[in-house]
């Protein structure tokens, strides 16, 4: 319409460009100045509410699932696999004779006594160790308080203490162990 | 302490232990009990897959011998029986030769070797000059002001075995004490006697090739200590040694 105005006013003495309506704030930006905001405003409000409701429903569902989903992790040691309850698995051995049961009972009694003696000896040895250390610390205190305090301080570097336990035979020099791969198939459960 | 200098000289000594490499032999009761436990475990158990397979194959063999019918399987197909597997495993086991529990050093009774008596603790003894006597002792040096007694003991170890020794000292506190008075000839008011504080350490590496052992040394077990140490000293040392 601007062009038509120019055309129509071409025969006027002065060509003055002027706006078509009071909404047209600038001459060049035509489409943006008109009030075109009615539709998007409605969408925002309604959508916001709908989206909020949807989110809440999802959260409720998730909470319900979380509450119900704490299954116990099965302890595999306590569950006997079904294949071991077959009757053909039962071992067939002759019943124990009277002498054998007697021998076993007497051996258990002997074992009890052996272990008791072993335990007493261990306790005595530990007692002797503690006494020796107490005596040493007492004498040290008589000598110098400073050395005594240094001695009773905790040794931070002592633990953790690791050591490879004794085996049945000493290590064989230049032994080449056979190759192999150990694959761990334990089942790992997550809650 | 506010009192004047004490008349006792202080020494730090290190009891260096080489821990056992192999298990001790079982006592008679322990052996009998182990056998009984194995027997009870066998009685309470059920057949394993391998045993079931073996029983089935033995059954098949027996039936085949009794009735002379042909094999169900095509001839020429080799079947590995469970018994064959067991024989194969037995053969393989017999081929392996483990190292001997009794070493050469045991046979020669070479007490300077660390390879002796692999099932017990070995302790280091060195020959030191005390006064005008040469005595077998746990390595000791005199305490110097400015160091703790643990440092003295570690210094004693380093003096006799060199700086590259790898040993773990068990704590800051002494394990035992040996107190003795000097002979009357050298005893004075300010120099009555000496107190030797013992510390314990575990030898970490068995490689002592870098050690510069100058004096005479021995690695002995607790029972053999009596051959070398004086009785009073031995009594105090035995108090903090476990078998």
XYZ file of C-alpha atoms in Angstrom:
434
model
C 0.000 0.000 0.000
C 2.952 2.218 0.474
C 3.802 1.824 -3.158
C 0.265 2.688 -4.199
C 0.416 5.813 -2.144
C 3.586 6.795 -3.832
C 1.988 6.102 -7.157
C -1.136 8.026 -6.361
C 0.773 10.862 -4.873
C 3.288 10.945 -7.694
C 1.479 13.786 -9.241
C 1.340 15.662 -5.932
C 3.901 18.408 -5.591
C 5.614 16.685 -2.582
C 6.168 12.916 -2.068
C 5.803 12.350 1.658
C 5.869 8.762 2.873
C 3.440 8.278 5.752
C 2.250 5.351 7.833
C -0.846 3.348 7.024
C -2.066 3.024 10.595
C -1.026 4.152 14.097
C 0.236 0.542 14.852
C 2.920 0.927 12.210
C 5.692 2.445 14.311
C 8.392 2.268 11.651
C 8.023 2.502 7.938
C 10.045 -0.571 7.057
C 9.093 -3.076 9.792
C 5.569 -3.817 8.679
C 4.505 -7.287 9.799
C 6.049 -7.318 13.235
C 4.336 -4.197 14.482
C 0.756 -5.444 14.168
C -0.599 -7.133 17.367
C -0.198 -10.835 16.374
C 0.213 -12.216 19.950
C -3.234 -13.435 20.765
C -2.855 -17.172 19.821
C 0.617 -17.971 21.409
C -0.470 -16.499 24.743
C -3.224 -19.061 25.155
C -0.927 -21.988 24.189
C 1.615 -21.127 26.845
C -0.766 -21.117 29.800
C -2.686 -24.254 28.935
C 0.413 -26.120 27.876
C 2.262 -25.174 30.990
C -0.493 -26.575 33.169
C -0.782 -29.730 31.083
C 2.945 -30.271 31.105
C 3.098 -29.773 34.870
C 0.338 -32.323 35.370
C 2.124 -34.806 33.115
C 5.384 -34.390 34.998
C 3.668 -34.957 38.339
C 1.993 -38.124 37.105
C 5.334 -39.467 35.854
C 7.016 -38.673 39.158
C 4.264 -40.470 41.067
C 4.677 -43.522 38.826
C 8.438 -43.498 39.330
C 8.022 -43.262 43.110
C 5.593 -46.183 43.113
C 8.024 -48.285 41.080
C 10.919 -47.406 43.330
C 8.958 -48.379 46.438
C 7.893 -51.703 44.987
C 11.187 -52.601 43.263
C 13.337 -53.449 46.350
C 13.536 -57.210 45.871
C 15.725 -59.218 48.179
C 19.020 -60.401 46.726
C 18.935 -64.219 46.884
C 21.730 -65.881 48.850
C 22.906 -68.514 46.446
C 24.549 -70.616 49.162
C 21.196 -71.270 50.842
C 19.361 -72.364 47.717
C 20.038 -75.970 46.749
C 19.886 -76.325 42.983
C 17.144 -78.728 41.935
C 19.504 -81.121 40.189
C 20.977 -82.148 43.530
C 17.712 -83.411 45.006
C 17.605 -86.457 42.733
C 17.533 -89.731 44.548
C 20.285 -91.193 42.363
C 22.631 -88.692 43.941
C 22.474 -90.276 47.353
C 25.705 -92.050 48.201
C 25.424 -95.712 49.058
C 27.862 -96.584 51.849
C 27.785 -99.427 54.379
C 26.539 -98.360 57.813
C 29.131 -97.559 60.502
C 30.166 -100.355 62.820
C 30.085 -100.033 66.575
C 33.891 -99.934 66.790
C 34.016 -97.119 64.288
C 31.536 -94.950 66.211
C 33.419 -95.654 69.438
C 36.708 -94.714 67.806
C 35.203 -91.472 66.539
C 33.799 -90.468 69.896
C 37.117 -91.137 71.646
C 39.009 -89.218 68.969
C 36.728 -86.202 69.397
C 37.408 -86.234 73.142
C 41.141 -86.460 72.554
C 40.884 -83.595 70.102
C 39.030 -81.448 72.623
C 41.804 -81.950 75.136
C 44.515 -81.274 72.553
C 42.918 -78.015 71.501
C 42.433 -76.943 75.102
C 46.128 -77.499 75.851
C 47.081 -75.614 72.664
C 44.870 -72.688 73.597
C 46.269 -72.528 77.131
C 49.814 -72.535 75.807
C 48.995 -69.687 73.416
C 47.417 -67.625 76.152
C 50.436 -68.199 78.382
C 52.808 -67.132 75.622
C 50.838 -63.936 75.002
C 50.805 -63.240 78.736
C 54.558 -63.649 78.883
C 55.002 -61.268 75.930
C 52.853 -58.617 77.558
C 54.706 -58.943 80.869
C 58.104 -58.616 79.188
C 56.984 -55.493 77.365
C 55.542 -53.936 80.519
C 58.801 -54.546 82.367
C 60.797 -52.997 79.526
C 58.571 -49.924 79.442
C 58.800 -49.541 83.212
C 62.588 -49.576 83.113
C 62.567 -47.175 80.183
C 60.389 -44.738 82.080
C 62.880 -44.769 84.936
C 65.565 -43.781 82.484
C 63.985 -41.038 80.468
C 60.443 -39.755 80.164
C 61.094 -38.502 76.648
C 62.182 -41.906 75.354
C 59.222 -43.487 77.112
C 56.767 -41.153 75.402
C 58.384 -41.894 72.051
C 58.054 -45.613 72.756
C 54.359 -45.616 73.615
C 53.426 -43.562 70.581
C 51.318 -45.425 68.008
C 53.218 -46.674 64.956
C 51.202 -45.443 61.978
C 53.137 -47.371 59.382
C 52.553 -50.765 60.975
C 49.067 -51.505 59.596
C 47.918 -52.622 57.069
C 50.432 -55.436 57.347
C 50.477 -57.964 54.518
C 52.374 -61.200 54.175
C 52.110 -64.223 51.892
C 51.253 -67.146 54.097
C 53.449 -70.255 54.380
C 52.793 -72.959 51.786
C 53.321 -76.692 51.976
C 56.490 -76.712 49.864
C 59.017 -73.920 49.262
C 58.868 -72.125 45.901
C 60.427 -74.046 43.008
C 63.063 -71.909 41.272
C 62.506 -71.475 37.509
C 59.097 -73.102 37.532
C 56.949 -72.325 34.494
C 53.280 -72.564 35.519
C 50.821 -73.798 32.838
C 48.913 -71.124 30.944
C 45.258 -70.593 31.645
C 42.573 -67.993 32.094
C 40.267 -67.720 35.055
C 36.763 -66.528 34.095
C 34.618 -65.333 36.985
C 30.981 -66.346 36.467
C 29.511 -65.230 39.799
C 26.152 -63.549 39.379
C 26.040 -59.955 40.587
C 22.660 -58.672 41.734
C 21.733 -54.994 41.882
C 18.823 -53.600 43.813
C 63.330 -36.123 84.345
C 64.864 -33.459 86.507
C 67.369 -35.795 88.179
C 70.990 -35.903 87.092
C 72.341 -38.262 84.419
C 71.442 -41.854 85.174
C 74.229 -44.331 85.770
C 72.842 -46.830 83.282
C 74.064 -46.949 79.706
C 71.339 -47.603 77.171
C 71.581 -50.034 74.272
C 69.096 -50.825 71.524
C 69.092 -54.383 70.183
C 67.161 -55.814 67.239
C 65.682 -59.291 67.121
C 65.401 -59.808 63.365
C 63.072 -62.700 62.487
C 62.856 -64.561 59.209
C 59.289 -65.856 59.199
C 58.518 -69.455 58.183
C 58.199 -70.260 54.473
C 56.415 -73.618 54.815
C 53.833 -75.028 57.188
C 54.855 -76.977 60.243
C 54.212 -80.721 60.153
C 50.917 -81.802 61.733
C 50.818 -83.397 65.157
C 49.482 -86.934 65.455
C 46.105 -85.781 66.813
C 45.818 -83.211 64.047
C 46.472 -85.840 61.382
C 43.902 -88.217 62.851
C 41.343 -85.445 63.096
C 41.977 -84.296 59.527
C 41.379 -87.870 58.301
C 38.185 -88.131 60.325
C 36.869 -84.823 59.008
C 37.536 -85.913 55.429
C 35.711 -89.194 56.081
C 32.661 -87.475 57.583
C 32.554 -85.008 54.701
C 32.567 -87.887 52.236
C 29.758 -89.666 54.089
C 27.547 -86.600 54.234
C 28.087 -85.659 50.602
C 26.214 -86.668 47.470
C 27.571 -87.898 44.167
C 29.143 -85.252 41.957
C 28.601 -85.102 38.172
C 31.939 -86.782 37.566
C 31.093 -89.659 39.900
C 27.661 -90.171 38.335
C 29.271 -90.303 34.913
C 31.792 -92.833 36.172
C 29.051 -95.035 37.697
C 26.995 -94.929 34.504
C 29.984 -95.891 32.369
C 30.881 -98.754 34.685
C 27.276 -99.922 34.427
C 27.438 -99.784 30.617
C 30.698 -101.731 30.514
C 29.267 -104.416 32.772
C 26.125 -104.763 30.686
C 28.185 -104.943 27.505
C 30.306 -107.740 28.914
C 27.316 -109.746 30.162
C 25.334 -109.561 26.926
C 27.354 -109.608 23.741
C 25.308 -107.077 21.791
C 26.973 -104.544 19.542
C 27.637 -100.997 20.614
C 24.877 -98.498 20.012
C 27.369 -95.974 18.763
C 29.007 -96.234 15.354
C 32.265 -98.170 15.466
C 35.411 -96.130 15.261
C 34.084 -93.380 17.501
C 36.297 -93.020 20.531
C 34.549 -92.226 23.779
C 36.574 -90.759 26.618
C 35.589 -92.480 29.829
C 35.724 -90.854 33.204
C 38.236 -93.448 34.346
C 40.564 -92.454 31.472
C 40.367 -88.852 32.552
C 41.266 -89.797 36.090
C 44.242 -91.809 34.906
C 45.398 -88.908 32.770
C 45.177 -86.514 35.705
C 47.054 -88.931 37.936
C 49.848 -89.223 35.387
C 50.139 -85.468 35.083
C 50.318 -85.107 38.847
C 53.072 -87.697 39.149
C 55.129 -85.836 36.575
C 55.270 -82.735 38.753
C 58.087 -82.593 41.286
C 57.664 -80.065 44.068
C 60.625 -78.494 45.868
C 61.774 -80.404 48.890
C 60.741 -79.268 52.362
C 64.139 -80.234 53.744
C 66.830 -78.171 52.066
C 70.534 -78.761 51.585
C 71.297 -76.321 54.350
C 69.210 -78.487 56.674
C 71.242 -81.556 55.793
C 74.570 -79.795 56.261
C 73.380 -77.893 59.320
C 74.755 -74.729 57.791
C 73.648 -72.215 60.385
C 74.679 -69.157 58.398
C 72.178 -69.928 55.648
C 68.693 -68.462 55.540
C 67.399 -71.511 53.685
C 67.446 -73.706 56.745
C 64.462 -74.776 58.868
C 61.883 -73.309 56.524
C 59.042 -74.122 58.898
C 60.273 -72.073 61.874
C 61.371 -68.552 62.743
C 65.079 -67.805 62.333
C 66.801 -65.108 64.374
C 69.994 -63.222 63.642
C 72.859 -63.586 66.132
C 76.145 -61.723 65.778
C 79.408 -61.994 67.627
C 80.162 -58.757 69.461
C 82.911 -57.595 71.738
C 81.581 -56.577 75.143
C 84.281 -55.399 77.508
C 87.029 -57.898 76.816
C 84.757 -60.801 75.822
C 83.528 -61.938 72.442
C 79.903 -62.887 72.911
C 77.079 -64.106 70.695
C 74.293 -61.535 70.995
C 71.327 -60.068 69.194
C 72.810 -57.134 67.251
C 73.007 -54.103 69.531
C 74.539 -50.624 69.534
C 74.672 -47.934 72.174
C 71.960 -45.303 72.274
C 72.967 -41.806 71.189
C 71.137 -38.691 72.398
C 68.714 -37.339 69.833
C 67.333 -40.640 68.579
C 64.548 -42.872 69.859
C 65.352 -46.386 71.001
C 63.605 -47.819 67.941
C 66.041 -45.851 65.773
C 68.908 -47.255 67.806
C 67.723 -50.801 67.162
C 67.296 -50.108 63.453
C 70.769 -48.601 63.374
C 72.079 -51.772 64.985
C 70.459 -53.792 62.221
C 71.960 -51.540 59.557
C 75.390 -51.701 61.156
C 75.527 -55.449 60.775
C 73.484 -56.003 57.631
C 73.962 -52.822 55.646
C 71.512 -50.088 54.723
C 69.642 -52.082 52.107
C 68.041 -54.396 54.606
C 64.245 -54.572 54.244
C 62.692 -55.216 57.611
C 59.436 -54.163 59.233
C 59.896 -53.107 62.843
C 56.893 -54.046 64.917
C 56.003 -50.821 66.670
C 57.767 -48.187 68.697
C 57.782 -49.999 72.043
C 60.532 -52.364 73.208
C 59.645 -56.044 73.600
C 62.006 -56.871 76.426
C 64.886 -55.667 78.515
C 68.150 -57.127 79.768
C 69.732 -55.253 82.651
C 73.206 -56.041 83.878
C 75.779 -54.445 86.137
C 79.349 -54.039 84.995
C 82.010 -56.109 86.740
C 83.306 -54.461 89.874
C 86.579 -53.532 88.218
C 84.984 -50.954 85.911
C 81.892 -50.114 87.926
C 81.782 -46.525 89.115
C 79.205 -44.233 90.698
C 78.147 -42.883 87.320
C 78.557 -46.070 85.360
C 76.794 -48.874 87.160
C 75.667 -51.006 84.279
C 73.742 -51.217 81.044
C 70.149 -51.732 79.964
C 69.606 -53.450 76.638
C 66.166 -52.857 75.114
C 65.040 -55.437 72.555
C 62.945 -54.637 69.490
C 61.415 -57.074 67.024
C 61.408 -56.859 63.246
C 60.302 -59.146 60.426
C 62.661 -59.682 57.528
C 60.799 -58.712 54.350
C 63.147 -59.774 51.573
C 65.079 -62.998 51.619
C 67.740 -61.572 49.340
C 70.686 -60.627 51.514
C 73.261 -60.550 48.751
C 73.666 -56.811 49.202
C 74.268 -57.216 52.908
C 77.786 -56.489 54.017
C 78.163 -58.829 56.918
C 81.434 -58.032 58.542
C 81.261 -59.955 61.766
C 80.414 -63.574 62.406
C 76.726 -64.140 62.192
C 74.233 -66.980 62.580
C 70.564 -67.581 61.857
C 69.144 -69.803 64.585
C 65.780 -71.014 65.790
C 64.442 -70.448 69.302
C 65.532 -73.906 70.447
C 69.076 -73.400 69.229
C 69.510 -70.100 71.057
C 70.599 -71.999 74.137
C 73.751 -73.117 72.309
C 75.000 -69.574 71.991
C 73.475 -67.210 74.526
C 74.363 -66.894 78.176
C 71.691 -68.134 80.579
C 70.491 -64.823 82.054
C 70.394 -63.139 78.653
C 68.647 -66.176 77.184
C 65.985 -66.090 79.889
C 65.079 -62.483 79.061
C 65.103 -63.104 75.322
C 62.923 -66.207 75.572
C 60.222 -64.171 77.321
C 59.304 -62.285 74.168
C 59.793 -65.019 71.595
C 56.924 -67.144 70.337
C 57.636 -70.583 68.922
